[in-house]
Short mmCIF file of C-alpha atoms in Angstrom, two decimals:
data_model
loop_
_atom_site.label_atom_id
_atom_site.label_comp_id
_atom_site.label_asym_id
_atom_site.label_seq_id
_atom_site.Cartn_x
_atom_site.Cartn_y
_atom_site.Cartn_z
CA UNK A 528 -12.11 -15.07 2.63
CA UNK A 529 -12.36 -17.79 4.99
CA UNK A 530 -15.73 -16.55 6.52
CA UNK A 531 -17.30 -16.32 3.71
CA UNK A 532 -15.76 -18.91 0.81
CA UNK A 533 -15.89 -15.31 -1.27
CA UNK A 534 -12.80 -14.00 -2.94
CA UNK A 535 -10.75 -11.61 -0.89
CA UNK A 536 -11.43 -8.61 -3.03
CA UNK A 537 -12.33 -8.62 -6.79
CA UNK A 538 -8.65 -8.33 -7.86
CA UNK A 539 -7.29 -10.65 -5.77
CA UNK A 540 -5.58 -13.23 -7.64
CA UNK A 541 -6.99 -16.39 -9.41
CA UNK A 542 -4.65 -19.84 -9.75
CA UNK A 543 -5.08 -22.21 -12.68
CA UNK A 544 -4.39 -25.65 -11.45
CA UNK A 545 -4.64 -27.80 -14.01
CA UNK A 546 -5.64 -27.68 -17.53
CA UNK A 547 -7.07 -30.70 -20.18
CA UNK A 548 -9.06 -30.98 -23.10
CA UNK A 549 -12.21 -32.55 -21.06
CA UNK A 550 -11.75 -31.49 -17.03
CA UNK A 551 -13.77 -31.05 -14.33
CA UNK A 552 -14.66 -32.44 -10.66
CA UNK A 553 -11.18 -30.87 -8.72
CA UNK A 554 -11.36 -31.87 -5.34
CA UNK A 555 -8.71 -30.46 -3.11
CA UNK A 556 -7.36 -32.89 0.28
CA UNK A 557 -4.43 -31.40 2.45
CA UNK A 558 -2.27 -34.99 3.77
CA UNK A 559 0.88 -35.09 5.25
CA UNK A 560 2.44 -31.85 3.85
CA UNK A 561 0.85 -32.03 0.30
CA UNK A 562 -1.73 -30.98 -1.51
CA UNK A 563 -3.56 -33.08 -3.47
CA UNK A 564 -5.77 -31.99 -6.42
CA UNK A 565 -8.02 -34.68 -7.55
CA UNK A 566 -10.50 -34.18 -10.95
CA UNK A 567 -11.70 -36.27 -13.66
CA UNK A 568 -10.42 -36.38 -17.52
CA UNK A 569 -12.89 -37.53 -19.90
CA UNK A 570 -16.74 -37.51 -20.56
CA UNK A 571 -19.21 -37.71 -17.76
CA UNK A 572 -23.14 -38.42 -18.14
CA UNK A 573 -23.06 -40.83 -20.73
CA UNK A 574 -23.95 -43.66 -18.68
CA UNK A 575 -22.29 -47.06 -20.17
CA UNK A 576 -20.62 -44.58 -22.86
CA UNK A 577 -19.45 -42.47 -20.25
CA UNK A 578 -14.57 -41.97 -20.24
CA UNK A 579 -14.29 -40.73 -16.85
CA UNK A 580 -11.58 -41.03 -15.32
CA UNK A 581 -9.70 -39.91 -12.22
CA UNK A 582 -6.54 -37.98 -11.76
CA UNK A 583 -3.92 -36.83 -9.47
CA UNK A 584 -1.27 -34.73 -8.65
CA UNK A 585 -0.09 -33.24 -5.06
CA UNK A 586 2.13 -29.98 -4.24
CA UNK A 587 3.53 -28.48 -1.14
CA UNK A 588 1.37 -25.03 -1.85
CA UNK A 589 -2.22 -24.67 -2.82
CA UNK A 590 -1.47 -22.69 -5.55
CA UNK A 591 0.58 -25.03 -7.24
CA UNK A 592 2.19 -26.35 -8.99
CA UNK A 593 0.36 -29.66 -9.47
CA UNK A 594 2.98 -31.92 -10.23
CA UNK A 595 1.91 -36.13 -10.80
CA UNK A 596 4.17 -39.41 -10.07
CA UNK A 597 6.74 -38.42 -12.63
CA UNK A 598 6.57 -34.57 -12.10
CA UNK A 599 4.62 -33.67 -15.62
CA UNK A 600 2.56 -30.73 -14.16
CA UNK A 601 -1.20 -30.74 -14.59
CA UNK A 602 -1.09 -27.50 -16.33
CA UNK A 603 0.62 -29.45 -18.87
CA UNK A 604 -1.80 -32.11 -18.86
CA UNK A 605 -0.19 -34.20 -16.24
CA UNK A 606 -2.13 -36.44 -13.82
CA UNK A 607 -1.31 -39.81 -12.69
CA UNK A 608 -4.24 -42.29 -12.93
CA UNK A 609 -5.84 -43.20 -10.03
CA UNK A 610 -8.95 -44.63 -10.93
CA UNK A 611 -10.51 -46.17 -14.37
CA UNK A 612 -13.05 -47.99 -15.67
CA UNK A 613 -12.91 -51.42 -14.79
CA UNK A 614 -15.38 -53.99 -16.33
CA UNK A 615 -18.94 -52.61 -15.64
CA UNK A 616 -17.58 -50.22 -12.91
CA UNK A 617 -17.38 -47.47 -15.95
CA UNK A 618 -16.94 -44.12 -15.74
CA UNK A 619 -15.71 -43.11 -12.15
CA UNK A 620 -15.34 -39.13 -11.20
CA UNK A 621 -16.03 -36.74 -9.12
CA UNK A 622 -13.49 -37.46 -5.89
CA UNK A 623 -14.03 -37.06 -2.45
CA UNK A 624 -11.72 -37.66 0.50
CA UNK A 625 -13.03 -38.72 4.28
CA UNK A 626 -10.97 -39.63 6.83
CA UNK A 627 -12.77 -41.82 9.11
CA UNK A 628 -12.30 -41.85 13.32
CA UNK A 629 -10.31 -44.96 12.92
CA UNK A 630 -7.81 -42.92 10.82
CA UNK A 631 -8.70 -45.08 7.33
CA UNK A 632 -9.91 -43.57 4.56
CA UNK A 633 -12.12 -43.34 1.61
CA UNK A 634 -12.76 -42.57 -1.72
CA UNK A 635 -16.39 -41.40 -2.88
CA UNK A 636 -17.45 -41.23 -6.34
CA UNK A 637 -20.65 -41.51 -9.08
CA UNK A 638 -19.86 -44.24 -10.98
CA UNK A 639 -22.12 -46.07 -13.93
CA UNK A 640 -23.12 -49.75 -13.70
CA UNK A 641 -22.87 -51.60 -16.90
CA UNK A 642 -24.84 -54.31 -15.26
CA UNK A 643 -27.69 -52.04 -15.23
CA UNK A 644 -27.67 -50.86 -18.72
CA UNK A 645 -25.60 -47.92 -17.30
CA UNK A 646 -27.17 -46.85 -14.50
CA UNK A 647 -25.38 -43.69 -12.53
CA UNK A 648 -24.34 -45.14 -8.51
CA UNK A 649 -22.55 -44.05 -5.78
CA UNK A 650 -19.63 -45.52 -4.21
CA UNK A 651 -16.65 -45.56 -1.79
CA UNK A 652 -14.13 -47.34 -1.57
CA UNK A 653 -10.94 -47.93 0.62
CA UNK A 654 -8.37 -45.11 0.11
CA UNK A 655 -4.70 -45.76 1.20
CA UNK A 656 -1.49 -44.12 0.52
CA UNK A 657 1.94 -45.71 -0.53
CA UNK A 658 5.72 -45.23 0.82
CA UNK A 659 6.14 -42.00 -1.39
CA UNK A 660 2.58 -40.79 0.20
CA UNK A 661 0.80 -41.08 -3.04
CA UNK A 662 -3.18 -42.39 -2.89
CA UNK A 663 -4.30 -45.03 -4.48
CA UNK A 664 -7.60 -46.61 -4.64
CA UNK A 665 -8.16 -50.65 -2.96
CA UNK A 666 -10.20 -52.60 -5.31
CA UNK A 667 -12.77 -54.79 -3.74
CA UNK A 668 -10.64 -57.82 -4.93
CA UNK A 669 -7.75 -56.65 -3.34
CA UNK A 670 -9.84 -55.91 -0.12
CA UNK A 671 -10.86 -59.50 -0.22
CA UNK A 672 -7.53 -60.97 0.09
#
């Protein structure tokens, strides 16, 4: 139900989205006729141990299906990899999506520091989206240039 974020009626139906051994964090963003589901494989809350990692997929319904870069569906354990570990930037998850008034956007996320023994942080970074209309993250190297 719109109104109230509350299912329709108790039998209405339920959609699995995408399935994993170790999922979680699904974050939803409507852009330019898709659907994109965004969630994290791996092990959160382990600070400098921590295997998060984000996923992808898009689809022209919100029900699915959840299809990644070379069409595997997320039921099926697809996802195309949109953001890693990367030196002590270690475990990044839980996605968020912002357009900003200038029409750029960005990526939030919880991320541990391996330059402080692990510590959990908050970031954002650039978001941008490529010819095919697939996301991907900028990397503050990349931003640099």
């Amino acid at each position: 139900d719109p109104d109230t974020g509350q299912r329709i009626s108790p039998d209405s139906p339920i959609y699995s989205l995408a399935h994993y051994d170790s999922i979680e964090a699904p974050h939803l963003y409507y852009h330019d006729g898709y659907y994109y589901l965004m969630l994290d494989w791996g092990m959160c809350c382990r600070g400098a141990n921590s295997t998060y990692n984000m996923r992808v997929g898009r689809s022209k319904e919100i029900t699915g299906p959840y299809l990644d870069k070379e069409g595997k569906d997320m039921l099926l354990g697809g996802g195309t990899l949109l953001l890693d570990t990367d030196g002590d930037f270690i475990g990044p998850g839980h996605p968020g999506v912002y357009e900003l008034d200038n029409g750029q956007y960005i990526l939030s996320m919880h991320f541990y520091d391996g330059s402080r023994r692990g510590r959990s942080m908050y970031a954002i970074r650039p978001l941008e989206w490529d010819a095919d209309g697939w996301p991907y993250v900028v990397t503050p190297e990349a931003a640099q240039q």
